[in-house]
Amino acid sequence: DTEVTQTPKHLVMGMTNKKSLKCEQHMGHRAMYWYKQKAKKPPELMFVYSYEKLSINESVPSRFSPECPNSSLLNLHLHALQPEDSALYLCASSQVAGGAHEQYFGPGTRLTVT
Amino acid sequence: RKEVEQDPGPFNVPEGATVAFNCTYSNSASQSFFWYRQDCRKEPKLLMSVYSSGNEDGRFTAQLNRASQYISLLIRDSKLSDSATYLCVVDGDSGAGSYQLTFGKGTKLSVIP
């Protein structure tokens, strides 16, 4: 079963709010990713976790804070976001980290910052 | 910066037509290649990996030309349900252990009744 789940599906938040996005996979994958996708653009990599450790942070502002509580779960904590942060946030996983491995995406959280 | 280039389209084709997309990549060290499809406001879904020998999955055929650094996707007997944006994805490998996939901007396909 190649399924990655994400909650919530939609999120509207003000610039002073704190919220969290959640991602879960039960495929036994040891690499998990956060991407941001704006309309009509390809996904942009934000973070990579490999064996529950943060491996890559693509110069993402500190108002985005990732967390990997265990090998199946990935969170993205949001605080003091800006309207330009409105986008589709995608979680993905792969067997292990590395571009050679197929990544499977969750359905995404559509975030609107007001 | 490593680049993956695709014709954005749109490609408007009638049902039953054969359509081909090409994608070029700049990183000669890339080793892994994929086609994803993305429906409007949905997540990218893996369509197929692209192997050196080429591969076929039903109506879909993918080819890799390393010498010219391009990848192709051929769709035969197009269905209405094939309407989507097709993303060419290449590993950004500039050495061992690269985590990054480089995404093309996608080619939009509309299959018309």
mmCIF file of C-alpha atoms in Angstrom:
data_model
loop_
_atom_site.group_PDB
_atom_site.id
_atom_site.type_symbol
_atom_site.label_atom_id
_atom_site.label_comp_id
_atom_site.label_asym_id
_atom_site.label_seq_id
_atom_site.Cartn_x
_atom_site.Cartn_y
_atom_site.Cartn_z
ATOM 1 C CA ASP A 1 0.000 0.000 0.000
ATOM 2 C CA THR A 2 1.701 3.168 -1.203
ATOM 3 C CA GLU A 3 -0.208 5.582 0.989
ATOM 4 C CA VAL A 4 0.887 8.737 2.709
ATOM 5 C CA THR A 5 -1.788 10.563 4.678
ATOM 6 C CA GLN A 6 -1.835 14.223 5.654
ATOM 7 C CA THR A 7 -4.026 16.267 7.945
ATOM 8 C CA PRO A 8 -5.674 18.671 7.779
ATOM 9 C CA LYS A 9 -6.695 18.860 4.107
ATOM 10 C CA HIS A 10 -7.258 22.601 4.354
ATOM 11 C CA LEU A 11 -6.032 25.149 6.868
ATOM 12 C CA VAL A 12 -6.705 28.855 7.190
ATOM 13 C CA MET A 13 -4.625 30.672 9.748
ATOM 14 C CA GLY A 14 -3.833 34.204 10.770
ATOM 15 C CA MET A 15 -0.320 35.573 10.866
ATOM 16 C CA THR A 16 -0.157 35.313 14.664
ATOM 17 C CA ASN A 17 -1.459 31.741 14.914
ATOM 18 C CA LYS A 18 0.464 28.571 15.668
ATOM 19 C CA LYS A 19 -0.643 25.446 13.860
ATOM 20 C CA SER A 20 0.790 22.074 12.873
ATOM 21 C CA LEU A 21 0.585 19.928 9.773
ATOM 22 C CA LYS A 22 0.749 16.168 10.181
ATOM 23 C CA CYS A 23 1.920 13.404 7.890
ATOM 24 C CA GLU A 24 1.893 9.642 8.369
ATOM 25 C CA GLN A 25 3.097 6.657 6.361
ATOM 26 C CA HIS A 26 2.998 2.938 7.151
ATOM 27 C CA MET A 27 5.155 1.655 4.336
ATOM 28 C CA GLY A 28 8.220 1.218 6.521
ATOM 29 C CA HIS A 29 9.950 4.048 4.695
ATOM 30 C CA ARG A 30 12.890 5.626 6.497
ATOM 31 C CA ALA A 31 12.972 8.929 4.629
ATOM 32 C CA MET A 32 10.311 11.610 4.793
ATOM 33 C CA TYR A 33 10.119 14.982 3.099
ATOM 34 C CA TRP A 34 8.263 18.276 3.232
ATOM 35 C CA TYR A 35 7.649 20.167 -0.008
ATOM 36 C CA LYS A 36 5.927 23.456 -0.722
ATOM 37 C CA GLN A 37 4.073 23.949 -3.986
ATOM 38 C CA LYS A 38 2.685 27.219 -5.310
ATOM 39 C CA ALA A 39 0.121 27.304 -8.114
ATOM 40 C CA LYS A 40 1.471 26.333 -11.542
ATOM 41 C CA LYS A 41 4.936 25.664 -10.096
ATOM 42 C CA PRO A 42 6.716 22.390 -9.330
ATOM 43 C CA PRO A 43 7.153 21.245 -5.717
ATOM 44 C CA GLU A 44 10.060 22.843 -3.843
ATOM 45 C CA LEU A 45 11.910 20.770 -1.277
ATOM 46 C CA MET A 46 11.883 22.178 2.267
ATOM 47 C CA PHE A 47 13.166 19.437 4.594
ATOM 48 C CA VAL A 48 14.429 15.868 4.461
ATOM 49 C CA TYR A 49 14.383 13.441 7.379
ATOM 50 C CA SER A 50 16.444 10.303 7.159
ATOM 51 C CA TYR A 51 16.066 7.708 9.929
ATOM 52 C CA GLU A 52 14.197 10.315 11.996
ATOM 53 C CA LYS A 53 17.056 12.797 11.791
ATOM 54 C CA LEU A 54 16.905 16.073 9.909
ATOM 55 C CA SER A 55 19.240 15.703 6.963
ATOM 56 C CA ILE A 56 18.434 18.678 4.812
ATOM 57 C CA ASN A 57 16.961 22.093 5.513
ATOM 58 C CA GLU A 58 16.719 23.990 2.260
ATOM 59 C CA SER A 59 17.239 27.410 3.848
ATOM 60 C CA VAL A 60 13.672 27.438 5.089
ATOM 61 C CA PRO A 61 12.696 30.344 7.410
ATOM 62 C CA SER A 62 12.503 29.458 11.087
ATOM 63 C CA ARG A 63 8.757 30.112 11.151
ATOM 64 C CA PHE A 64 8.580 26.564 9.715
ATOM 65 C CA SER A 65 9.746 23.968 12.221
ATOM 66 C CA PRO A 66 9.781 20.273 11.290
ATOM 67 C CA GLU A 67 9.594 17.402 13.731
ATOM 68 C CA CYS A 68 9.852 13.644 13.254
ATOM 69 C CA PRO A 69 8.492 11.921 16.400
ATOM 70 C CA ASN A 70 9.029 8.425 14.957
ATOM 71 C CA SER A 71 9.678 6.668 11.688
ATOM 72 C CA SER A 72 6.029 6.885 10.604
ATOM 73 C CA LEU A 73 5.196 10.444 11.550
ATOM 74 C CA LEU A 74 6.302 13.838 10.340
ATOM 75 C CA ASN A 75 5.012 17.180 11.589
ATOM 76 C CA LEU A 76 5.476 20.713 10.370
ATOM 77 C CA HIS A 77 4.919 23.371 13.015
ATOM 78 C CA LEU A 78 3.892 26.776 11.738
ATOM 79 C CA HIS A 79 4.227 30.068 13.569
ATOM 80 C CA ALA A 80 3.984 33.707 12.510
ATOM 81 C CA LEU A 81 3.527 32.888 8.854
ATOM 82 C CA GLN A 82 3.192 35.453 6.095
ATOM 83 C CA PRO A 83 0.518 35.590 3.382
ATOM 84 C CA GLU A 84 3.146 34.556 0.807
ATOM 85 C CA ASP A 85 3.471 31.253 2.685
ATOM 86 C CA SER A 86 0.034 30.274 1.378
ATOM 87 C CA ALA A 87 0.588 27.149 -0.723
ATOM 88 C CA LEU A 88 0.023 23.421 -0.948
ATOM 89 C CA TYR A 89 2.281 21.632 1.544
ATOM 90 C CA LEU A 90 3.138 18.131 0.467
ATOM 91 C CA CYS A 91 4.640 15.341 2.501
ATOM 92 C CA ALA A 92 6.440 12.498 0.755
ATOM 93 C CA SER A 93 8.277 9.368 1.774
ATOM 94 C CA SER A 94 10.739 6.978 0.200
ATOM 95 C CA GLN A 95 12.328 3.719 1.222
ATOM 96 C CA VAL A 96 15.512 5.510 2.201
ATOM 97 C CA ALA A 97 16.771 9.001 1.451
ATOM 98 C CA GLY A 98 18.395 9.540 -1.903
ATOM 99 C CA GLY A 99 17.278 10.660 -5.321
ATOM 100 C CA ALA A 100 17.432 7.112 -6.659
ATOM 101 C CA HIS A 101 14.388 6.124 -4.659
ATOM 102 C CA GLU A 102 10.822 6.721 -5.729
ATOM 103 C CA GLN A 103 9.000 9.196 -3.568
ATOM 104 C CA TYR A 104 5.335 8.832 -2.729
ATOM 105 C CA PHE A 105 3.356 11.947 -1.973
ATOM 106 C CA GLY A 106 0.495 12.565 0.403
ATOM 107 C CA PRO A 107 -2.570 14.533 -0.730
ATOM 108 C CA GLY A 108 -1.228 17.726 0.763
ATOM 109 C CA THR A 109 -2.516 20.436 3.067
ATOM 110 C CA ARG A 110 -3.762 23.549 1.323
ATOM 111 C CA LEU A 111 -2.703 26.413 3.576
ATOM 112 C CA THR A 112 -4.057 29.927 3.414
ATOM 113 C CA VAL A 113 -2.470 32.607 5.591
ATOM 114 C CA THR A 114 -4.654 35.665 6.154
ATOM 115 C CA ARG B 1 21.809 25.157 -10.650
ATOM 116 C CA LYS B 2 20.680 21.870 -12.122
ATOM 117 C CA GLU B 3 17.746 22.238 -14.532
ATOM 118 C CA VAL B 4 15.014 20.052 -15.909
ATOM 119 C CA GLU B 5 13.247 21.570 -18.904
ATOM 120 C CA GLN B 6 9.855 20.663 -20.272
ATOM 121 C CA ASP B 7 7.533 22.174 -22.855
ATOM 122 C CA PRO B 8 4.702 23.567 -20.696
ATOM 123 C CA GLY B 9 2.085 22.915 -23.388
ATOM 124 C CA PRO B 10 -0.825 22.726 -23.281
ATOM 125 C CA PHE B 11 -1.043 19.737 -25.546
ATOM 126 C CA ASN B 12 -4.670 19.415 -26.678
ATOM 127 C CA VAL B 13 -5.223 16.025 -28.287
ATOM 128 C CA PRO B 14 -8.325 14.057 -29.289
ATOM 129 C CA GLU B 15 -9.215 10.820 -27.563
ATOM 130 C CA GLY B 16 -7.362 7.894 -29.045
ATOM 131 C CA ALA B 17 -4.411 9.988 -30.202
ATOM 132 C CA THR B 18 -0.782 9.250 -29.452
ATOM 133 C CA VAL B 19 1.124 12.035 -27.728
ATOM 134 C CA ALA B 20 4.767 12.348 -26.746
ATOM 135 C CA PHE B 21 6.492 14.597 -24.246
ATOM 136 C CA ASN B 22 10.193 15.261 -24.003
ATOM 137 C CA CYS B 23 12.226 16.523 -21.117
ATOM 138 C CA THR B 24 15.875 17.574 -21.034
ATOM 139 C CA TYR B 25 18.115 17.633 -17.998
ATOM 140 C CA SER B 26 21.392 19.412 -17.449
ATOM 141 C CA ASN B 27 23.082 17.261 -14.822
ATOM 142 C CA SER B 28 25.077 14.593 -16.638
ATOM 143 C CA ALA B 29 25.647 12.826 -13.311
ATOM 144 C CA SER B 30 21.925 12.148 -12.801
ATOM 145 C CA GLN B 31 21.146 8.480 -12.400
ATOM 146 C CA SER B 32 17.450 8.252 -11.684
ATOM 147 C CA PHE B 33 14.538 9.523 -13.716
ATOM 148 C CA PHE B 34 10.814 9.511 -13.145
ATOM 149 C CA TRP B 35 7.561 10.677 -14.648
ATOM 150 C CA TYR B 36 4.867 11.863 -12.250
ATOM 151 C CA ARG B 37 1.383 13.028 -13.135
ATOM 152 C CA GLN B 38 -0.395 15.731 -11.207
ATOM 153 C CA ASP B 39 -4.086 16.477 -11.472
ATOM 154 C CA CYS B 40 -5.328 19.970 -10.746
ATOM 155 C CA ARG B 41 -5.067 20.751 -7.018
ATOM 156 C CA LYS B 42 -3.900 17.203 -6.221
ATOM 157 C CA GLU B 43 -0.581 15.683 -5.255
ATOM 158 C CA PRO B 44 1.970 14.343 -7.753
ATOM 159 C CA LYS B 45 1.537 10.616 -8.326
ATOM 160 C CA LEU B 46 4.340 8.422 -9.576
ATOM 161 C CA LEU B 47 3.568 7.278 -13.102
ATOM 162 C CA MET B 48 6.735 5.366 -13.848
ATOM 163 C CA SER B 49 10.441 5.218 -13.273
ATOM 164 C CA VAL B 50 12.571 5.500 -16.390
ATOM 165 C CA TYR B 51 15.235 2.866 -16.896
ATOM 166 C CA SER B 52 18.210 2.937 -19.230
ATOM 167 C CA SER B 53 16.659 0.225 -21.365
ATOM 168 C CA GLY B 54 13.346 2.053 -21.545
ATOM 169 C CA ASN B 55 10.180 0.701 -20.038
ATOM 170 C CA GLU B 56 6.562 0.249 -20.891
ATOM 171 C CA ASP B 57 3.477 0.082 -18.720
ATOM 172 C CA GLY B 58 0.324 -0.472 -20.701
ATOM 173 C CA ARG B 59 -0.262 2.556 -22.903
ATOM 174 C CA PHE B 60 2.729 4.411 -21.454
ATOM 175 C CA THR B 61 6.300 4.096 -22.694
ATOM 176 C CA ALA B 62 9.273 5.930 -21.239
ATOM 177 C CA GLN B 63 12.685 6.237 -22.873
ATOM 178 C CA LEU B 64 16.002 7.615 -21.683
ATOM 179 C CA ASN B 65 18.723 8.994 -23.927
ATOM 180 C CA ARG B 66 21.770 9.612 -21.771
ATOM 181 C CA ALA B 67 23.955 10.881 -24.590
ATOM 182 C CA SER B 68 21.519 13.681 -25.384
ATOM 183 C CA GLN B 69 20.286 13.986 -21.797
ATOM 184 C CA TYR B 70 16.620 13.694 -22.507
ATOM 185 C CA ILE B 71 13.732 11.587 -21.359
ATOM 186 C CA SER B 72 10.536 10.955 -23.245
ATOM 187 C CA LEU B 73 7.049 9.779 -22.355
ATOM 188 C CA LEU B 74 4.753 8.344 -25.001
ATOM 189 C CA ILE B 75 1.052 7.889 -24.339
ATOM 190 C CA ARG B 76 -0.874 5.764 -26.807
ATOM 191 C CA ASP B 77 -4.646 5.670 -27.253
ATOM 192 C CA SER B 78 -5.178 8.744 -25.045
ATOM 193 C CA LYS B 79 -8.102 8.672 -22.633
ATOM 194 C CA LEU B 80 -9.979 11.595 -21.139
ATOM 195 C CA SER B 81 -8.596 10.496 -17.761
ATOM 196 C CA ASP B 82 -5.049 11.098 -19.004
ATOM 197 C CA SER B 83 -5.681 14.857 -18.808
ATOM 198 C CA ALA B 84 -3.207 16.117 -16.226
ATOM 199 C CA THR B 85 0.144 17.816 -15.864
ATOM 200 C CA TYR B 86 3.092 15.474 -16.412
ATOM 201 C CA LEU B 87 6.181 16.220 -14.338
ATOM 202 C CA CYS B 88 9.619 15.079 -15.419
ATOM 203 C CA VAL B 89 11.730 14.402 -12.325
ATOM 204 C CA VAL B 90 15.459 13.773 -12.178
ATOM 205 C CA ASP B 91 17.683 13.073 -9.220
ATOM 206 C CA GLY B 92 19.945 16.027 -8.531
ATOM 207 C CA ASP B 93 22.879 13.827 -7.915
ATOM 208 C CA SER B 94 26.102 15.764 -7.910
ATOM 209 C CA GLY B 95 27.744 13.053 -5.880
ATOM 210 C CA ALA B 96 26.828 10.112 -3.718
ATOM 211 C CA GLY B 97 23.926 10.543 -1.342
ATOM 212 C CA SER B 98 22.055 13.394 -2.938
ATOM 213 C CA TYR B 99 18.546 13.600 -1.564
ATOM 214 C CA GLN B 100 17.168 15.989 -4.032
ATOM 215 C CA LEU B 101 14.822 15.402 -6.861
ATOM 216 C CA THR B 102 14.725 18.178 -9.424
ATOM 217 C CA PHE B 103 11.254 18.704 -10.852
ATOM 218 C CA GLY B 104 10.466 20.074 -14.265
ATOM 219 C CA LYS B 105 7.689 22.638 -14.431
ATOM 220 C CA GLY B 106 5.405 20.111 -16.067
ATOM 221 C CA THR B 107 3.655 19.610 -19.379
ATOM 222 C CA LYS B 108 -0.099 20.080 -19.403
ATOM 223 C CA LEU B 109 -2.110 17.556 -21.396
ATOM 224 C CA SER B 110 -5.789 17.945 -22.236
ATOM 225 C CA VAL B 111 -7.489 15.034 -23.973
ATOM 226 C CA ILE B 112 -10.576 16.225 -25.804
ATOM 227 C CA PRO B 113 -13.655 14.086 -26.550
#
